[in-house]
């Protein structure tokens, strides 16, 4: 029945998607979302028709040319340009920008004689300068790519030559599909190739994929089935097979195809047989393969689609204002055209003003006005800031430089700092309103430590192991305080833990305390670079101290237990058999690669770890965390044992969903007591376990001295794909169940008294996000039976357990008891914040296995829909399981996470946690990191139907609104994203993945968003990667808010790409998230300074710089416009055209750029201490539409003053036009530059140097131009104008008076703003000028005042709500809402949740979730 339900659920999901999903459309293939390159592909490319690969040999010449000869070679080219197409293509791309097209239009327009305003060359100058700068930048970047391409294409590899009949050196660029390639250890793979031979006797090839996806831990690839048994290297001349596979695609986690021999026999091919371009051969002397994809058709190149481009919110706002400037330009030109027409009409009969054409015809004033319109367009073109976009790019580069240079982002242990991968959205960091965070590896360390386990219904608390972890934490704390004494203080503690090991083993373990020289060549520190490649191997993770009680029971496992296994297995102690199977499953059901120090790629063994200073260990460990990556859906080899045990991929708990159940006691007769005290102490747990032993009647003898692990056990190095796997393998090793070796055919385990056990590996069923489990099929070495070991999420494993047994009622009852007790233990683990996994097994007869294998083989050799067929085949195998136990693994919070989340909350950022973990685990972590407060009212959405989900959300909303008069606008999700209430009694929401699927449907989206707006924190648990991205997209699109997503693994890639800002955390999970992100950090705590400090600075700088550009262009262009009223709107200028062009292009362009890079309105320390200052960026206070128009009005006023003060001064003086224009230009320069000084909050010597340099450059140019360029622009004559004015005192008086009158209003406003009505930013800036003691006191008063104001607003809102009187203003609405949430009583939660628990079909607290 269980099998039928699994099949039904799987096909129902396919049906609900609206179409039959092909392989490339499956919703669970998230590992393909990313690979090597700045941008990861959104979806796998569809594989069209299949590819046929023919060997590049003489005997296949005709067939080869027909098939493989048509495929691309291995040459790559990532450059965009060539020498021939650089100029035309670069110009073509640059003219895609509207601004460049606009100025090109003006250049062409100026060549029309009737509307010509300037000399043709002058009009072209700004456009040519901008195009040249960008072209040089693009050319240099492309040349850098060309050099890299050339270097890669000319790398040498060994390729089989059909002419010389041997392997010869060949450049990578000459490799083609069908070539045979021979690689040696540490060589990089030149193309995607199917593995045909390996010098490893088991047909294994180890590869390192760090060049592809950042993973540094080893992966195993195996020779194609049938070729591994060859004694000698494959001979290409005797190779008579052909390969048929899928067409090139970018899915790194999949390869489908088959190899067909000459006798038509087919052998299935998978990704385990494929070596990818860019990977490195490790631990294998030589391999031979045949190329199937080359060059740009390799998976690595198909994933390399270049850097990502996002348009910032500020840039979109600026583009809108540019359109307003265009409209303003048109209005001014229409005014000029209309004025010129009217002016000509008044003097129509005066030939001096209306000169006839050569043929005697007089042009009408209307037509002349039309010509003047276009002349004015050319004259006033500077109103559109062509240099703005170039300046923005330069400023952003400067901002990124300072962000990357911030030493606070440097992680010494990982030797990494922040990476800015998106160059054009730095200002968006200062406007974030919603933050979506992954849990594991993002909020937590992703450093998995084995804490507890439950076997056969008994809980083992591992008290000694907990004490060891506490001592380790103390050592870490002491390391931070005093680095010099670290190794002397911390090492004895670690050795103390090992002493416990030695005592339990009955003899000391010298292997655990060896010296560094035990590794490799014994070069000591020289081995440190190699040690950086071994992941998850810190003492905290590897040195597990066994539980004494469990070790006593473990000692009862002897060979005598299996003498009558075939017929009398039930006579053996059931618990003892379960313990044995449980630890065998932990040891073999994983993807761990076993390596030794004497292999080509050397690893750090435990012997070396014991003798190294702990500070060095921590540095190395964190380097490992940075470089190692989890592979999302491909567990590797595993094995099984006689009783039936199974264990899923070690990181399955990261993605899997767990049932939501009440905590129950380990003993049935003490359930009420445990319900009252859910967090029982370890000692209580141990006492209860002993009571259980006597109740059940399982005999427990005294602990026998166990032999320690073999001498070489401590030298074995485990290369795990995830820290979960490593933690379980090290836990099994602590109980003397040591994973010794792994090959494609067998797994060897050293099991205490039983000695070495070799399990024949029959099949591996890797983890996927549909099944949420992993299984291995082995033949047990003692019972010779086929055993399936499975591990996975409890919500999945519990549904697959056998409901009935043919062995008798007694065994069936025992299984039910074990299941109930294990579920209680799982709930307790989850409430303690532990990550949980269930372990199960199944015994199959040879007939059953052969029948299943026959169907599975068809799925393996299929190319189309292969993954779906494999999933269906796995579902037929994984049923009627026997539960063995469960594990609890601790993932510690990162340092500084609670403080960072608290600061982000104060900054007004709403934080959502999106995780695949169990609900209880996610909630526990949320409390630990202060995402939830102890007094928060926590509401849970966990339903099994869409209608129930809607009813439950309505009930919660009704209760939240019951005691407040809610404004109608609160019902609108678009307007309803106020900051969460900060008073006691806040609301939090927890929603499971199944319910989230309903909430994301169109009919419930609005209601869901309204509900989340009432909650301080939202936790989405058991969420799939696709759901994560859908949640981010929903909030971003419907609420129109700025979103940020942060994660560390491949399952976070889609979420990171959908958000406005994507942050990747480089840690244990590797580089997938980093490669898809806009910014990459190494710790979550770095996010606080990135947003609150650099985000605030970048937004403030760029906003004010953009406004300043609009201001200075409008202010200067209006001088020309006012002059038109005195020249008959003829389109002439009162200044020389060269001065006009250079004024904006040179004299006033550098100061705003320096301002945009260096401006600091508030110091970093103050911004971190007062996170609420960040709210100004969320509200876009620096660049609002009203701010833009006020800036333009100020520019109009200043231009009026700048024009008419000199005009009235020189009126009736008889000076010429250019002499009149010179003081206008000079005064305008002083006004525009001093305006920037007034707006600057922090003036440095660099600011002053640039401003003074701009002024001096203007005078130098004016003097030189007036002296040298007498006839540069006939008929105008600028000769000696500046020289004469500099000798005239009136000139200086005019400049000073004009500047003072023009800037007086803005100066007075800024003075009043800083003294009478200061903004929070200005108040905070005042703190920076205080001495440290006064500053601390002022900050304390600030916080106290904020709390009083918040309390007053809360009380006012409560009073208004009770009396029915609305509080005026939007802030009152927010305060009212805060009071409503704060006054929700506990009965509210109970009432709402009662609706759910009484709902038919809903999962109960005492049973596993159906999701």
mmCIF file of N, CA, C and O in Angstrom, residues 1227-1272:
data_model
loop_
_atom_site.group_PDB
_atom_site.id
_atom_site.type_symbol
_atom_site.label_atom_id
_atom_site.label_comp_id
_atom_site.label_asym_id
_atom_site.label_seq_id
_atom_site.Cartn_x
_atom_site.Cartn_y
_atom_site.Cartn_z
ATOM 1 N N UNK A 1227 31.409 83.182 -12.519
ATOM 2 C CA UNK A 1227 30.508 83.111 -11.359
ATOM 3 C C UNK A 1227 29.792 81.772 -11.314
ATOM 4 O O UNK A 1227 29.613 81.188 -10.230
ATOM 5 N N UNK A 1228 29.390 81.254 -12.467
ATOM 6 C CA UNK A 1228 28.719 79.948 -12.500
ATOM 7 C C UNK A 1228 29.640 78.843 -11.984
ATOM 8 O O UNK A 1228 29.205 77.932 -11.276
ATOM 9 N N UNK A 1229 30.931 78.932 -12.334
ATOM 10 C CA UNK A 1229 31.879 77.935 -11.858
ATOM 11 C C UNK A 1229 31.981 77.964 -10.341
ATOM 12 O O UNK A 1229 31.917 76.909 -9.680
ATOM 13 N N UNK A 1230 32.121 79.171 -9.759
ATOM 14 C CA UNK A 1230 32.207 79.273 -8.304
ATOM 15 C C UNK A 1230 30.916 78.800 -7.640
ATOM 16 O O UNK A 1230 30.946 78.119 -6.612
ATOM 17 N N UNK A 1231 29.784 79.172 -8.200
ATOM 18 C CA UNK A 1231 28.491 78.771 -7.606
ATOM 19 C C UNK A 1231 28.344 77.261 -7.610
ATOM 20 O O UNK A 1231 27.981 76.644 -6.598
ATOM 21 N N UNK A 1232 28.633 76.650 -8.746
ATOM 22 C CA UNK A 1232 28.431 75.196 -8.868
ATOM 23 C C UNK A 1232 29.389 74.424 -7.961
ATOM 24 O O UNK A 1232 29.001 73.446 -7.317
ATOM 25 N N UNK A 1233 30.641 74.880 -7.867
ATOM 26 C CA UNK A 1233 31.605 74.169 -7.019
ATOM 27 C C UNK A 1233 31.329 74.403 -5.531
ATOM 28 O O UNK A 1233 31.409 73.461 -4.724
ATOM 29 N N UNK A 1234 30.989 75.616 -5.149
ATOM 30 C CA UNK A 1234 30.705 75.886 -3.740
ATOM 31 C C UNK A 1234 29.370 75.274 -3.318
ATOM 32 O O UNK A 1234 29.175 74.972 -2.127
ATOM 33 N N UNK A 1235 28.460 75.108 -4.259
ATOM 34 C CA UNK A 1235 27.226 74.366 -3.967
ATOM 35 C C UNK A 1235 27.562 72.944 -3.501
ATOM 36 O O UNK A 1235 26.953 72.426 -2.561
ATOM 37 N N UNK A 1236 28.541 72.329 -4.147
ATOM 38 C CA UNK A 1236 28.965 70.991 -3.751
ATOM 39 C C UNK A 1236 29.604 71.001 -2.364
ATOM 40 O O UNK A 1236 29.411 70.063 -1.579
ATOM 41 N N UNK A 1237 30.338 72.085 -2.061
ATOM 42 C CA UNK A 1237 30.942 72.195 -0.727
ATOM 43 C C UNK A 1237 29.863 72.275 0.347
ATOM 44 O O UNK A 1237 29.959 71.654 1.408
ATOM 45 N N UNK A 1238 28.812 73.022 0.079
ATOM 46 C CA UNK A 1238 27.711 73.131 1.048
ATOM 47 C C UNK A 1238 27.035 71.780 1.257
ATOM 48 O O UNK A 1238 26.665 71.412 2.379
ATOM 49 N N UNK A 1239 26.894 71.019 0.196
ATOM 50 C CA UNK A 1239 26.200 69.731 0.289
ATOM 51 C C UNK A 1239 27.069 68.636 0.903
ATOM 52 O O UNK A 1239 26.554 67.619 1.371
ATOM 53 N N UNK A 1240 28.373 68.823 0.900
ATOM 54 C CA UNK A 1240 29.264 67.782 1.418
ATOM 55 C C UNK A 1240 29.195 67.740 2.938
ATOM 56 O O UNK A 1240 29.203 68.783 3.605
ATOM 57 N N UNK A 1241 29.154 66.528 3.478
ATOM 58 C CA UNK A 1241 29.142 66.333 4.929
ATOM 59 C C UNK A 1241 30.543 66.090 5.477
ATOM 60 O O UNK A 1241 30.761 66.200 6.676
ATOM 61 N N UNK A 1242 31.453 65.701 4.619
ATOM 62 C CA UNK A 1242 32.823 65.449 5.076
ATOM 63 C C UNK A 1242 33.790 65.918 3.990
ATOM 64 O O UNK A 1242 33.898 65.306 2.938
ATOM 65 N N UNK A 1243 34.441 67.010 4.272
ATOM 66 C CA UNK A 1243 35.400 67.562 3.326
ATOM 67 C C UNK A 1243 36.806 67.108 3.710
ATOM 68 O O UNK A 1243 37.238 67.294 4.845
ATOM 69 N N UNK A 1244 37.502 66.508 2.770
ATOM 70 C CA UNK A 1244 38.869 66.079 2.993
ATOM 71 C C UNK A 1244 39.793 66.902 2.116
ATOM 72 O O UNK A 1244 39.355 67.715 1.277
ATOM 73 N N UNK A 1245 41.091 66.694 2.289
ATOM 74 C CA UNK A 1245 42.051 67.422 1.470
ATOM 75 C C UNK A 1245 41.917 67.052 -0.006
ATOM 76 O O UNK A 1245 42.239 67.858 -0.887
ATOM 77 N N UNK A 1246 41.405 65.839 -0.254
ATOM 78 C CA UNK A 1246 41.215 65.436 -1.649
ATOM 79 C C UNK A 1246 40.106 66.270 -2.285
ATOM 80 O O UNK A 1246 40.231 66.730 -3.437
ATOM 81 N N UNK A 1247 39.006 66.471 -1.527
ATOM 82 C CA UNK A 1247 37.928 67.314 -2.036
ATOM 83 C C UNK A 1247 38.453 68.710 -2.377
ATOM 84 O O UNK A 1247 38.198 69.244 -3.479
ATOM 85 N N UNK A 1248 39.158 69.295 -1.436
ATOM 86 C CA UNK A 1248 39.630 70.660 -1.634
ATOM 87 C C UNK A 1248 40.637 70.738 -2.771
ATOM 88 O O UNK A 1248 40.634 71.702 -3.553
ATOM 89 N N UNK A 1249 41.478 69.722 -2.882
ATOM 90 C CA UNK A 1249 42.464 69.719 -3.956
ATOM 91 C C UNK A 1249 41.787 69.684 -5.325
ATOM 92 O O UNK A 1249 42.177 70.412 -6.255
ATOM 93 N N UNK A 1250 40.761 68.876 -5.447
ATOM 94 C CA UNK A 1250 40.061 68.753 -6.725
ATOM 95 C C UNK A 1250 39.310 70.034 -7.050
ATOM 96 O O UNK A 1250 39.309 70.501 -8.212
ATOM 97 N N UNK A 1251 38.673 70.626 -6.051
ATOM 98 C CA UNK A 1251 37.917 71.862 -6.299
ATOM 99 C C UNK A 1251 38.861 72.982 -6.706
ATOM 100 O O UNK A 1251 38.621 73.725 -7.687
ATOM 101 N N UNK A 1252 39.942 73.139 -5.968
ATOM 102 C CA UNK A 1252 40.918 74.172 -6.319
ATOM 103 C C UNK A 1252 41.519 73.875 -7.692
ATOM 104 O O UNK A 1252 41.729 74.787 -8.510
ATOM 105 N N UNK A 1253 41.794 72.618 -7.970
ATOM 106 C CA UNK A 1253 42.332 72.254 -9.276
ATOM 107 C C UNK A 1253 41.374 72.572 -10.407
ATOM 108 O O UNK A 1253 41.801 73.006 -11.502
ATOM 109 N N UNK A 1254 40.078 72.383 -10.178
ATOM 110 C CA UNK A 1254 39.087 72.707 -11.209
ATOM 111 C C UNK A 1254 39.072 74.206 -11.491
ATOM 112 O O UNK A 1254 39.002 74.645 -12.652
ATOM 113 N N UNK A 1255 39.144 75.010 -10.408
ATOM 114 C CA UNK A 1255 39.135 76.466 -10.586
ATOM 115 C C UNK A 1255 40.388 76.917 -11.327
ATOM 116 O O UNK A 1255 40.321 77.729 -12.272
ATOM 117 N N UNK A 1256 41.532 76.397 -10.927
ATOM 118 C CA UNK A 1256 42.781 76.790 -11.579
ATOM 119 C C UNK A 1256 42.814 76.354 -13.036
ATOM 120 O O UNK A 1256 43.307 77.085 -13.899
ATOM 121 N N UNK A 1257 42.279 75.152 -13.323
ATOM 122 C CA UNK A 1257 42.267 74.687 -14.705
ATOM 123 C C UNK A 1257 41.371 75.572 -15.566
ATOM 124 O O UNK A 1257 41.679 75.826 -16.747
ATOM 125 N N UNK A 1258 40.297 76.075 -14.986
ATOM 126 C CA UNK A 1258 39.416 76.974 -15.742
ATOM 127 C C UNK A 1258 40.140 78.272 -16.090
ATOM 128 O O UNK A 1258 40.118 78.735 -17.252
ATOM 129 N N UNK A 1259 40.781 78.874 -15.095
ATOM 130 C CA UNK A 1259 41.485 80.123 -15.356
ATOM 131 C C UNK A 1259 42.659 79.910 -16.309
ATOM 132 O O UNK A 1259 42.926 80.747 -17.178
ATOM 133 N N UNK A 1260 43.348 78.790 -16.154
ATOM 134 C CA UNK A 1260 44.470 78.515 -17.054
ATOM 135 C C UNK A 1260 43.982 78.374 -18.491
ATOM 136 O O UNK A 1260 44.574 78.930 -19.420
ATOM 137 N N UNK A 1261 42.874 77.660 -18.679
ATOM 138 C CA UNK A 1261 42.340 77.480 -20.033
ATOM 139 C C UNK A 1261 41.860 78.806 -20.598
ATOM 140 O O UNK A 1261 42.119 79.134 -21.778
ATOM 141 N N UNK A 1262 41.151 79.591 -19.777
ATOM 142 C CA UNK A 1262 40.619 80.872 -20.267
ATOM 143 C C UNK A 1262 41.749 81.806 -20.654
ATOM 144 O O UNK A 1262 41.676 82.508 -21.694
ATOM 145 N N UNK A 1263 42.811 81.846 -19.838
ATOM 146 C CA UNK A 1263 43.934 82.718 -20.161
ATOM 147 C C UNK A 1263 44.662 82.239 -21.415
ATOM 148 O O UNK A 1263 45.005 83.050 -22.301
ATOM 149 N N UNK A 1264 44.899 80.938 -21.490
ATOM 150 C CA UNK A 1264 45.613 80.411 -22.650
ATOM 151 C C UNK A 1264 44.770 80.540 -23.909
ATOM 152 O O UNK A 1264 45.275 80.901 -24.990
ATOM 153 N N UNK A 1265 43.487 80.267 -23.789
ATOM 154 C CA UNK A 1265 42.601 80.354 -24.950
ATOM 155 C C UNK A 1265 42.499 81.789 -25.432
ATOM 156 O O UNK A 1265 42.498 82.062 -26.640
ATOM 157 N N UNK A 1266 42.408 82.727 -24.494
ATOM 158 C CA UNK A 1266 42.307 84.134 -24.875
ATOM 159 C C UNK A 1266 43.577 84.682 -25.458
ATOM 160 O O UNK A 1266 43.553 85.682 -26.195
ATOM 161 N N UNK A 1267 44.703 84.054 -25.124
ATOM 162 C CA UNK A 1267 45.977 84.557 -25.632
ATOM 163 C C UNK A 1267 46.384 83.906 -26.933
ATOM 164 O O UNK A 1267 47.044 84.538 -27.769
ATOM 165 N N UNK A 1268 46.016 82.641 -27.148
ATOM 166 C CA UNK A 1268 46.531 81.880 -28.275
ATOM 167 C C UNK A 1268 45.509 81.659 -29.380
ATOM 168 O O UNK A 1268 45.860 81.617 -30.560
ATOM 169 N N UNK A 1269 44.259 81.480 -29.005
ATOM 170 C CA UNK A 1269 43.253 81.073 -29.989
ATOM 171 C C UNK A 1269 42.435 82.288 -30.415
ATOM 172 O O UNK A 1269 41.287 82.467 -30.029
ATOM 173 N N UNK A 1270 43.069 83.140 -31.216
ATOM 174 C CA UNK A 1270 42.402 84.378 -31.613
ATOM 175 C C UNK A 1270 41.346 84.119 -32.683
ATOM 176 O O UNK A 1270 40.246 84.669 -32.648
ATOM 177 N N UNK A 1271 41.649 83.240 -33.614
ATOM 178 C CA UNK A 1271 40.737 82.988 -34.737
ATOM 179 C C UNK A 1271 40.286 81.533 -34.780
ATOM 180 O O UNK A 1271 40.037 80.998 -35.863
ATOM 181 N N UNK A 1272 40.221 80.888 -33.601
ATOM 182 C CA UNK A 1272 39.817 79.473 -33.594
ATOM 183 C C UNK A 1272 38.370 79.310 -33.981
ATOM 184 O O UNK A 1272 37.978 78.275 -34.538
#
